Coordinates of C-alpha atoms in Angstrom, one line a residue:
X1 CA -49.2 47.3 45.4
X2 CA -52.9 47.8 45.1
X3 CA -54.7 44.8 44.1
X4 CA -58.6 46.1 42.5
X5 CA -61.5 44.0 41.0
X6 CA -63.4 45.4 38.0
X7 CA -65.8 47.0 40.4
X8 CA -63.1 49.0 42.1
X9 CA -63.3 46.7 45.4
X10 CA -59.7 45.9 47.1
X11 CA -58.7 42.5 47.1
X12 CA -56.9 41.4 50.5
X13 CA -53.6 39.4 49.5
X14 CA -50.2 38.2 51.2
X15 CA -47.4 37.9 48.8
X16 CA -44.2 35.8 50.0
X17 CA -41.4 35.8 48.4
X18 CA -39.4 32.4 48.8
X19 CA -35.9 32.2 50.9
X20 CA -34.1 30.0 48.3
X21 CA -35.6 31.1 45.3
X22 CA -35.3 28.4 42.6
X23 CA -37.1 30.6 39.7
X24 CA -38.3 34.1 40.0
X25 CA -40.3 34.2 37.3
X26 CA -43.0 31.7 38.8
X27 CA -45.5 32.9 40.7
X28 CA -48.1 30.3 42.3
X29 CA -51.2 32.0 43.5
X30 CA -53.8 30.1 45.6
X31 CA -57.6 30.7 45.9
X32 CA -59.7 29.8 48.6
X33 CA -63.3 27.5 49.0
X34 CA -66.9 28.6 49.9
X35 CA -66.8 31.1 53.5
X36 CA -63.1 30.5 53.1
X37 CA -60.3 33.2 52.9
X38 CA -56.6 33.8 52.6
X39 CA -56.2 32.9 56.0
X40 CA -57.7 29.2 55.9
X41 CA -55.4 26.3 57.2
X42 CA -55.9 24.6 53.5
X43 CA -54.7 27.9 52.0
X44 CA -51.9 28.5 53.9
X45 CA -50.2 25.1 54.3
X46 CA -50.3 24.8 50.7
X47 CA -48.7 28.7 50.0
X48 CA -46.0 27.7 53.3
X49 CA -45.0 24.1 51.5
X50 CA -44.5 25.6 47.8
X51 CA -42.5 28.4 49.5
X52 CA -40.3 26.2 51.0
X53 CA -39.5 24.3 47.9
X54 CA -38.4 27.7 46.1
X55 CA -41.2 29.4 44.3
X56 CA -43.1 33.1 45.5
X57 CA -46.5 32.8 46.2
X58 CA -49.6 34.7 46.6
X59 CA -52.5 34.2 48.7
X60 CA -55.6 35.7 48.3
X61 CA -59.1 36.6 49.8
X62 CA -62.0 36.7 47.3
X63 CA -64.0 40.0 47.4
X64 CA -66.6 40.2 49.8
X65 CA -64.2 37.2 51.9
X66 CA -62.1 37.7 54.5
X67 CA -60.9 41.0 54.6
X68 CA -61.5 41.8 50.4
X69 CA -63.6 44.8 50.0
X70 CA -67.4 43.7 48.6
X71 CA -70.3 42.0 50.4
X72 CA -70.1 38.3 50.8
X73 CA -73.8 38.0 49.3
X74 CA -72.7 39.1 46.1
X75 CA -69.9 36.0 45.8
X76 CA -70.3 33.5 43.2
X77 CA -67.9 31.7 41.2
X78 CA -68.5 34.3 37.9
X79 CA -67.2 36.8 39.8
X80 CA -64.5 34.9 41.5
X81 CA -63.2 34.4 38.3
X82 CA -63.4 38.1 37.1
X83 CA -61.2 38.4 41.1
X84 CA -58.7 35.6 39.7
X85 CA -58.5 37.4 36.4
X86 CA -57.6 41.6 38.6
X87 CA -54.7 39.1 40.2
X88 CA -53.5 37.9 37.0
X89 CA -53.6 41.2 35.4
X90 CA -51.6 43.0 38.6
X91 CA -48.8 40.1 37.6
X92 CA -48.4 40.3 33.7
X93 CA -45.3 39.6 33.6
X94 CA -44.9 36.5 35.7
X95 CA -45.6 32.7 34.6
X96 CA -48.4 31.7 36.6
X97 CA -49.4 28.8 38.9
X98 CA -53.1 29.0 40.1
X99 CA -54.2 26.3 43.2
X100 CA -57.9 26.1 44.3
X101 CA -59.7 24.8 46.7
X102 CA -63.6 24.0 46.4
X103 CA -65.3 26.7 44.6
X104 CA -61.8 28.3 44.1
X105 CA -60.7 24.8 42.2
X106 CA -64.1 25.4 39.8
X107 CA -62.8 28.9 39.5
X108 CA -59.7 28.1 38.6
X109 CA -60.6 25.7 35.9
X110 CA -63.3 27.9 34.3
X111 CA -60.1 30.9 34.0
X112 CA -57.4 28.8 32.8
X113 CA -59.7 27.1 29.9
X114 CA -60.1 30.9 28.5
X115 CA -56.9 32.5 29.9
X116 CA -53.6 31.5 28.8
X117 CA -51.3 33.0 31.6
X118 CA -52.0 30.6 33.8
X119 CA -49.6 28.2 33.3
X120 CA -49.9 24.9 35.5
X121 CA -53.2 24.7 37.5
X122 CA -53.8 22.3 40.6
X123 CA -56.9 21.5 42.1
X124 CA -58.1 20.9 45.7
X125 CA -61.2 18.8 46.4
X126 CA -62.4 21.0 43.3
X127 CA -66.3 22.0 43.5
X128 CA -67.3 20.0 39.4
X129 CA -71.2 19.2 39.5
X130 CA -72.0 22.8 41.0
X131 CA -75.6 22.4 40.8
X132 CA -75.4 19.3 42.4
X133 CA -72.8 21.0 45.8
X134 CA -75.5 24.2 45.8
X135 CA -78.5 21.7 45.7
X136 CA -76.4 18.9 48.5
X137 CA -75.4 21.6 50.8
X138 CA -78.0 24.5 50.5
X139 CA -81.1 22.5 48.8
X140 CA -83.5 23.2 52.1
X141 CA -82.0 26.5 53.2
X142 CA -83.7 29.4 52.1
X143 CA -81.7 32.1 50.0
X144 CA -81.8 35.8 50.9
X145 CA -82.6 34.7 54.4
X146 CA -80.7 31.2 56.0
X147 CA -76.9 31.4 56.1
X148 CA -74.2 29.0 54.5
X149 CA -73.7 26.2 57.3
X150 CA -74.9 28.6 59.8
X151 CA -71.8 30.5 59.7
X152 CA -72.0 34.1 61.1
X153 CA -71.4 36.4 58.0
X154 CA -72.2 33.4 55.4
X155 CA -75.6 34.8 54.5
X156 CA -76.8 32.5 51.7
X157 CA -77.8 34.3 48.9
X158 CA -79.8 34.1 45.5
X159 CA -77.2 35.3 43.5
X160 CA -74.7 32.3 44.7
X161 CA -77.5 29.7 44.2
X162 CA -78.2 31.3 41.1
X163 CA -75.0 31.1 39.3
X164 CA -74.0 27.5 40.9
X165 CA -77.5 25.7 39.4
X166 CA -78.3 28.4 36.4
X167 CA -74.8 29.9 34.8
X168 CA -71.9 27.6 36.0
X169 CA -74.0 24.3 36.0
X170 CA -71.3 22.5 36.1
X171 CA -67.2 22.4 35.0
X172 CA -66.9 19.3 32.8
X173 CA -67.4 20.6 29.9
X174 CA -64.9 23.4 30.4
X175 CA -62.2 21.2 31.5
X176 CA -62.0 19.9 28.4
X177 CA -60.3 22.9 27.4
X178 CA -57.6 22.7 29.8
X179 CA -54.3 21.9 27.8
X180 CA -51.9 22.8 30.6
X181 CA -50.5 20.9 33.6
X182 CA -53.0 20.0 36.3
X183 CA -53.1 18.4 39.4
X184 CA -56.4 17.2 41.0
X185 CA -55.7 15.8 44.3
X186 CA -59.1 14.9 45.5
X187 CA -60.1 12.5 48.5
X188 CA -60.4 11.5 52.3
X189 CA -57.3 9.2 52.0

């Protein structure tokens, strides 16, 4: 199956279906960080330990990340969650489990405060104060031209910048609508 955003770009997924299924009608999807993918350690390990304890899960690349159709300049987290919400559409019929990491935790918790099939959420050293992470990590690079940590094919750009210090702001206020299950595991220790 074909998974499409709302501007028709293909979204790069794995889908694994557990060995000793304990309840096929879960499904826990997990989203990625900034110039992450479905591919990162963090992403995996977590999709590899839920498997083993008996639930299917689904991995998945952001567009423009990894190998997701799109250009990586136009990432943000409002269009993440417009991603978040193609996946959730392509499985209707499943309950769902949604685990972030980063700017994929902040994602998370903006879609399940407005979107009631996701079921249980967790987050991973979730992105909260956006502003102040865009500001922190990006405050002296220069969009539209420096790139994200100086990773090849990270190009920071105005759009990001824009929508972590203008629109998002910040997620506190939205997770005060979260009325479901949720796990924030967040820390060196």
């Amino acid at each position: 199956m074909q998974i499409r955003n709302a501007n028709g770009e293909l979204l790069d997924y794995s889908y694994q279906t557990s060995e000793n299924r304990k309840d096929s009608d879960w499904l826990f999807i997990v989203g990625h960080g900034v110039t992450g993918n479905k591919d990162r350690p963090i992403v995996k390990a977590a999709a590899k330990a839920i498997s083993e304890i008996g639930y299917d899960t689904l991995v998945f690349s952001f567009s423009g990340n990894g190998h997701s159709e799109g250009h990586f300049q136009d990432s943000n987290i409002t269009k993440e969650v417009d991603d978040l919400g193609s996946v959730l559409d392509a499985f209707a019929k499943r309950k769902i489990a949604y685990i972030g990491h980063s700017m994929g935790a902040a994602v998370g918790v903006i879609k399940a405060a407005s979107d009631q099939r996701i079921q249980l959420l967790v987050s991973l050293a979730g992105m909260v104060d956006t502003r102040k992470f865009a500001q922190t990590e990006f405050g002296d690079a220069k969009p539209d031209q420096d790139l994200m940590w100086e990773e090849r094919g990270c190009p920071l750009s105005s759009s990001f910048m824009t929508d972590l210090c203008e629109t998002v702001v910040s997620v506190t206020k939205t997770a005060r609508k979260i009325d479901i299950p949720w796990l924030l595991l967040h820390g060196s220790a």
